[in-house]
Amino acid sequence: MNTCVLNAIKFRYVLMDSWFASQENFELTLKQKKLFIAALKDIRLVALSREDKKQGRFVRIRELDLADKQAVHGWLRGFEQEVLLNTVSLYKQRRQHRLVESGMQ
């Protein structure tokens, strides 16, 4: 990403798979004034309200009962910014993937 920025390549989003979906990469992406979309492992912890976050009440993403393509706002444990969580089913693989998106106001 830094090479792209240094070479003045225009882009708005950084797309990453679950291998790269870390707090450090999220923060680096936002520091570069870019947004991200990332696949998350279903063991990641999320709070669905500010109050839950403040109280330390996090649940595993796999425990969320989300319909396909349903999105909810939330906070990942260890990451301060609000994110948008979305579930996408990839029918060929018969697996559901959880996505997180930055840029929430």
PDB file of N, CA and C in Angstrom, residues 15-73:
ATOM      1  N   LEU A  15      -8.548  -3.801  -0.129  1.00  0.00           N
ATOM      2  CA  LEU A  15      -9.256  -5.053   0.058  1.00  0.00           C
ATOM      3  C   LEU A  15      -8.278  -6.077   0.613  1.00  0.00           C
ATOM      4  N   MET A  16      -8.639  -6.724   1.730  1.00  0.00           N
ATOM      5  CA  MET A  16      -7.727  -7.707   2.324  1.00  0.00           C
ATOM      6  C   MET A  16      -8.483  -8.945   2.777  1.00  0.00           C
ATOM      7  N   ASP A  17      -7.783 -10.078   2.722  1.00  0.00           N
ATOM      8  CA  ASP A  17      -8.404 -11.293   3.220  1.00  0.00           C
ATOM      9  C   ASP A  17      -8.131 -11.415   4.719  1.00  0.00           C
ATOM     10  N   SER A  18      -8.642 -12.459   5.321  1.00  0.00           N
ATOM     11  CA  SER A  18      -8.563 -12.585   6.783  1.00  0.00           C
ATOM     12  C   SER A  18      -7.124 -12.710   7.286  1.00  0.00           C
ATOM     13  N   TRP A  19      -6.215 -13.153   6.442  1.00  0.00           N
ATOM     14  CA  TRP A  19      -4.816 -13.278   6.839  1.00  0.00           C
ATOM     15  C   TRP A  19      -4.226 -11.908   7.189  1.00  0.00           C
ATOM     16  N   PHE A  20      -4.671 -10.856   6.517  1.00  0.00           N
ATOM     17  CA  PHE A  20      -4.130  -9.513   6.707  1.00  0.00           C
ATOM     18  C   PHE A  20      -5.036  -8.607   7.521  1.00  0.00           C
ATOM     19  N   ALA A  21      -6.173  -9.116   7.987  1.00  0.00           N
ATOM     20  CA  ALA A  21      -7.169  -8.305   8.704  1.00  0.00           C
ATOM     21  C   ALA A  21      -6.758  -8.132  10.165  1.00  0.00           C
ATOM     22  N   SER A  22      -5.796  -7.257  10.389  1.00  0.00           N
ATOM     23  CA  SER A  22      -5.302  -7.010  11.748  1.00  0.00           C
ATOM     24  C   SER A  22      -5.511  -5.549  12.121  1.00  0.00           C
ATOM     25  N   GLN A  23      -5.503  -5.305  13.405  1.00  0.00           N
ATOM     26  CA  GLN A  23      -5.637  -3.935  13.901  1.00  0.00           C
ATOM     27  C   GLN A  23      -4.569  -3.044  13.288  1.00  0.00           C
ATOM     28  N   GLU A  24      -3.347  -3.533  13.211  1.00  0.00           N
ATOM     29  CA  GLU A  24      -2.241  -2.739  12.672  1.00  0.00           C
ATOM     30  C   GLU A  24      -2.495  -2.362  11.209  1.00  0.00           C
ATOM     31  N   ASN A  25      -2.976  -3.319  10.408  1.00  0.00           N
ATOM     32  CA  ASN A  25      -3.252  -3.014   9.003  1.00  0.00           C
ATOM     33  C   ASN A  25      -4.450  -2.086   8.849  1.00  0.00           C
ATOM     34  N   PHE A  26      -5.458  -2.248   9.704  1.00  0.00           N
ATOM     35  CA  PHE A  26      -6.592  -1.326   9.663  1.00  0.00           C
ATOM     36  C   PHE A  26      -6.125   0.098   9.958  1.00  0.00           C
ATOM     37  N   GLU A  27      -5.323   0.254  11.003  1.00  0.00           N
ATOM     38  CA  GLU A  27      -4.847   1.578  11.393  1.00  0.00           C
ATOM     39  C   GLU A  27      -3.935   2.191  10.328  1.00  0.00           C
ATOM     40  N   LEU A  28      -3.060   1.383   9.736  1.00  0.00           N
ATOM     41  CA  LEU A  28      -2.186   1.870   8.670  1.00  0.00           C
ATOM     42  C   LEU A  28      -3.006   2.355   7.479  1.00  0.00           C
ATOM     43  N   THR A  29      -4.040   1.595   7.126  1.00  0.00           N
ATOM     44  CA  THR A  29      -4.901   1.971   6.008  1.00  0.00           C
ATOM     45  C   THR A  29      -5.594   3.302   6.276  1.00  0.00           C
ATOM     46  N   LEU A  30      -6.137   3.473   7.465  1.00  0.00           N
ATOM     47  CA  LEU A  30      -6.815   4.725   7.800  1.00  0.00           C
ATOM     48  C   LEU A  30      -5.838   5.882   7.900  1.00  0.00           C
ATOM     49  N   LYS A  31      -4.634   5.624   8.368  1.00  0.00           N
ATOM     50  CA  LYS A  31      -3.602   6.672   8.452  1.00  0.00           C
ATOM     51  C   LYS A  31      -3.273   7.220   7.065  1.00  0.00           C
ATOM     52  N   GLN A  32      -3.371   6.351   6.067  1.00  0.00           N
ATOM     53  CA  GLN A  32      -3.124   6.766   4.678  1.00  0.00           C
ATOM     54  C   GLN A  32      -4.369   7.404   4.053  1.00  0.00           C
ATOM     55  N   LYS A  33      -5.401   7.616   4.883  1.00  0.00           N
ATOM     56  CA  LYS A  33      -6.662   8.213   4.437  1.00  0.00           C
ATOM     57  C   LYS A  33      -7.365   7.356   3.377  1.00  0.00           C
ATOM     58  N   LYS A  34      -7.264   6.037   3.577  1.00  0.00           N
ATOM     59  CA  LYS A  34      -7.944   5.074   2.717  1.00  0.00           C
ATOM     60  C   LYS A  34      -8.957   4.302   3.559  1.00  0.00           C
ATOM     61  N   LEU A  35      -9.893   3.655   2.900  1.00  0.00           N
ATOM     62  CA  LEU A  35     -10.887   2.821   3.558  1.00  0.00           C
ATOM     63  C   LEU A  35     -10.525   1.368   3.312  1.00  0.00           C
ATOM     64  N   PHE A  36     -11.080   0.469   4.101  1.00  0.00           N
ATOM     65  CA  PHE A  36     -10.768  -0.938   3.889  1.00  0.00           C
ATOM     66  C   PHE A  36     -12.012  -1.800   3.908  1.00  0.00           C
ATOM     67  N   ILE A  37     -11.903  -2.912   3.199  1.00  0.00           N
ATOM     68  CA  ILE A  37     -12.867  -3.994   3.253  1.00  0.00           C
ATOM     69  C   ILE A  37     -12.039  -5.234   3.527  1.00  0.00           C
ATOM     70  N   ALA A  38     -12.416  -5.980   4.562  1.00  0.00           N
ATOM     71  CA  ALA A  38     -11.616  -7.131   4.955  1.00  0.00           C
ATOM     72  C   ALA A  38     -12.503  -8.315   5.320  1.00  0.00           C
ATOM     73  N   ALA A  39     -12.072  -9.496   4.938  1.00  0.00           N
ATOM     74  CA  ALA A  39     -12.710 -10.724   5.420  1.00  0.00           C
ATOM     75  C   ALA A  39     -12.204 -10.967   6.836  1.00  0.00           C
ATOM     76  N   LEU A  40     -13.075 -11.450   7.699  1.00  0.00           N
ATOM     77  CA  LEU A  40     -12.697 -11.715   9.087  1.00  0.00           C
ATOM     78  C   LEU A  40     -12.881 -13.177   9.425  1.00  0.00           C
ATOM     79  N   LYS A  41     -12.007 -13.686  10.264  1.00  0.00           N
ATOM     80  CA  LYS A  41     -12.201 -15.025  10.797  1.00  0.00           C
ATOM     81  C   LYS A  41     -13.389 -14.970  11.752  1.00  0.00           C
ATOM     82  N   ASP A  42     -14.144 -16.042  11.805  1.00  0.00           N
ATOM     83  CA  ASP A  42     -15.366 -16.019  12.607  1.00  0.00           C
ATOM     84  C   ASP A  42     -15.124 -16.068  14.109  1.00  0.00           C
ATOM     85  N   ILE A  43     -13.870 -16.144  14.530  1.00  0.00           N
ATOM     86  CA  ILE A  43     -13.562 -16.119  15.964  1.00  0.00           C
ATOM     87  C   ILE A  43     -13.280 -14.704  16.471  1.00  0.00           C
ATOM     88  N   ARG A  44     -13.254 -13.719  15.561  1.00  0.00           N
ATOM     89  CA  ARG A  44     -13.011 -12.346  15.989  1.00  0.00           C
ATOM     90  C   ARG A  44     -14.136 -11.889  16.901  1.00  0.00           C
ATOM     91  N   LEU A  45     -13.797 -10.989  17.819  1.00  0.00           N
ATOM     92  CA  LEU A  45     -14.771 -10.494  18.798  1.00  0.00           C
ATOM     93  C   LEU A  45     -15.291  -9.127  18.386  1.00  0.00           C
ATOM     94  N   VAL A  46     -16.599  -8.928  18.580  1.00  0.00           N
ATOM     95  CA  VAL A  46     -17.245  -7.684  18.182  1.00  0.00           C
ATOM     96  C   VAL A  46     -18.282  -7.294  19.230  1.00  0.00           C
ATOM     97  N   ALA A  47     -18.406  -5.985  19.441  1.00  0.00           N
ATOM     98  CA  ALA A  47     -19.482  -5.426  20.265  1.00  0.00           C
ATOM     99  C   ALA A  47     -20.441  -4.720  19.316  1.00  0.00           C
ATOM    100  N   LEU A  48     -21.737  -4.868  19.550  1.00  0.00           N
ATOM    101  CA  LEU A  48     -22.724  -4.302  18.637  1.00  0.00           C
ATOM    102  C   LEU A  48     -23.278  -2.957  19.095  1.00  0.00           C
ATOM    103  N   SER A  49     -22.812  -2.460  20.232  1.00  0.00           N
ATOM    104  CA  SER A  49     -23.214  -1.123  20.684  1.00  0.00           C
ATOM    105  C   SER A  49     -22.041  -0.477  21.417  1.00  0.00           C
ATOM    106  N   ARG A  50     -22.089   0.837  21.513  1.00  0.00           N
ATOM    107  CA  ARG A  50     -21.034   1.553  22.264  1.00  0.00           C
ATOM    108  C   ARG A  50     -21.023   1.105  23.719  1.00  0.00           C
ATOM    109  N   GLU A  51     -22.211   0.902  24.266  1.00  0.00           N
ATOM    110  CA  GLU A  51     -22.310   0.481  25.660  1.00  0.00           C
ATOM    111  C   GLU A  51     -21.675  -0.895  25.860  1.00  0.00           C
ATOM    112  N   ASP A  52     -21.957  -1.830  24.957  1.00  0.00           N
ATOM    113  CA  ASP A  52     -21.329  -3.149  25.049  1.00  0.00           C
ATOM    114  C   ASP A  52     -19.811  -3.028  24.968  1.00  0.00           C
ATOM    115  N   LYS A  53     -19.342  -2.165  24.090  1.00  0.00           N
ATOM    116  CA  LYS A  53     -17.895  -1.961  23.957  1.00  0.00           C
ATOM    117  C   LYS A  53     -17.303  -1.420  25.261  1.00  0.00           C
ATOM    118  N   LYS A  54     -17.955  -0.410  25.825  1.00  0.00           N
ATOM    119  CA  LYS A  54     -17.465   0.191  27.080  1.00  0.00           C
ATOM    120  C   LYS A  54     -17.450  -0.819  28.218  1.00  0.00           C
ATOM    121  N   GLN A  55     -18.447  -1.706  28.233  1.00  0.00           N
ATOM    122  CA  GLN A  55     -18.563  -2.712  29.290  1.00  0.00           C
ATOM    123  C   GLN A  55     -17.718  -3.962  29.007  1.00  0.00           C
ATOM    124  N   GLY A  56     -17.063  -4.001  27.850  1.00  0.00           N
ATOM    125  CA  GLY A  56     -16.243  -5.158  27.507  1.00  0.00           C
ATOM    126  C   GLY A  56     -17.046  -6.381  27.107  1.00  0.00           C
ATOM    127  N   ARG A  57     -18.283  -6.165  26.647  1.00  0.00           N
ATOM    128  CA  ARG A  57     -19.142  -7.281  26.242  1.00  0.00           C
ATOM    129  C   ARG A  57     -18.992  -7.508  24.729  1.00  0.00           C
ATOM    130  N   PHE A  58     -18.161  -8.460  24.393  1.00  0.00           N
ATOM    131  CA  PHE A  58     -17.906  -8.799  23.000  1.00  0.00           C
ATOM    132  C   PHE A  58     -18.390 -10.227  22.743  1.00  0.00           C
ATOM    133  N   VAL A  59     -18.820 -10.486  21.524  1.00  0.00           N
ATOM    134  CA  VAL A  59     -19.222 -11.835  21.117  1.00  0.00           C
ATOM    135  C   VAL A  59     -18.421 -12.213  19.878  1.00  0.00           C
ATOM    136  N   ARG A  60     -18.284 -13.507  19.675  1.00  0.00           N
ATOM    137  CA  ARG A  60     -17.611 -13.976  18.464  1.00  0.00           C
ATOM    138  C   ARG A  60     -18.497 -13.701  17.249  1.00  0.00           C
ATOM    139  N   ILE A  61     -17.884 -13.347  16.168  1.00  0.00           N
ATOM    140  CA  ILE A  61     -18.638 -13.037  14.958  1.00  0.00           C
ATOM    141  C   ILE A  61     -19.502 -14.215  14.542  1.00  0.00           C
ATOM    142  N   ARG A  62     -19.035 -15.435  14.734  1.00  0.00           N
ATOM    143  CA  ARG A  62     -19.820 -16.612  14.337  1.00  0.00           C
ATOM    144  C   ARG A  62     -21.127 -16.706  15.107  1.00  0.00           C
ATOM    145  N   GLU A  63     -21.211 -16.040  16.261  1.00  0.00           N
ATOM    146  CA  GLU A  63     -22.424 -16.100  17.070  1.00  0.00           C
ATOM    147  C   GLU A  63     -23.481 -15.091  16.633  1.00  0.00           C
ATOM    148  N   LEU A  64     -23.127 -14.195  15.734  1.00  0.00           N
ATOM    149  CA  LEU A  64     -24.097 -13.221  15.229  1.00  0.00           C
ATOM    150  C   LEU A  64     -25.066 -13.929  14.296  1.00  0.00           C
ATOM    151  N   ASP A  65     -26.327 -13.645  14.463  1.00  0.00           N
ATOM    152  CA  ASP A  65     -27.354 -14.260  13.623  1.00  0.00           C
ATOM    153  C   ASP A  65     -27.710 -13.275  12.512  1.00  0.00           C
ATOM    154  N   LEU A  66     -26.850 -13.218  11.497  1.00  0.00           N
ATOM    155  CA  LEU A  66     -27.051 -12.288  10.393  1.00  0.00           C
ATOM    156  C   LEU A  66     -27.496 -13.032   9.154  1.00  0.00           C
ATOM    157  N   ALA A  67     -28.471 -12.476   8.461  1.00  0.00           N
ATOM    158  CA  ALA A  67     -28.899 -13.036   7.184  1.00  0.00           C
ATOM    159  C   ALA A  67     -27.853 -12.693   6.122  1.00  0.00           C
ATOM    160  N   ASP A  68     -27.893 -13.409   5.012  1.00  0.00           N
ATOM    161  CA  ASP A  68     -26.977 -13.117   3.914  1.00  0.00           C
ATOM    162  C   ASP A  68     -27.132 -11.663   3.487  1.00  0.00           C
ATOM    163  N   LYS A  69     -26.022 -10.977   3.386  1.00  0.00           N
ATOM    164  CA  LYS A  69     -25.929  -9.570   2.968  1.00  0.00           C
ATOM    165  C   LYS A  69     -26.479  -8.587   3.991  1.00  0.00           C
ATOM    166  N   GLN A  70     -26.837  -9.042   5.174  1.00  0.00           N
ATOM    167  CA  GLN A  70     -27.281  -8.123   6.230  1.00  0.00           C
ATOM    168  C   GLN A  70     -26.061  -7.435   6.820  1.00  0.00           C
ATOM    169  N   ALA A  71     -26.166  -6.153   7.112  1.00  0.00           N
ATOM    170  CA  ALA A  71     -25.059  -5.388   7.676  1.00  0.00           C
ATOM    171  C   ALA A  71     -25.463  -4.802   9.022  1.00  0.00           C
ATOM    172  N   VAL A  72     -24.508  -4.770   9.948  1.00  0.00           N
ATOM    173  CA  VAL A  72     -24.720  -4.149  11.255  1.00  0.00           C
ATOM    174  C   VAL A  72     -23.478  -3.357  11.624  1.00  0.00           C
ATOM    175  N   HIS A  73     -23.682  -2.307  12.395  1.00  0.00           N
ATOM    176  CA  HIS A  73     -22.565  -1.518  12.908  1.00  0.00           C
ATOM    177  C   HIS A  73     -22.008  -2.197  14.149  1.00  0.00           C
TER     178      HIS A  73
END
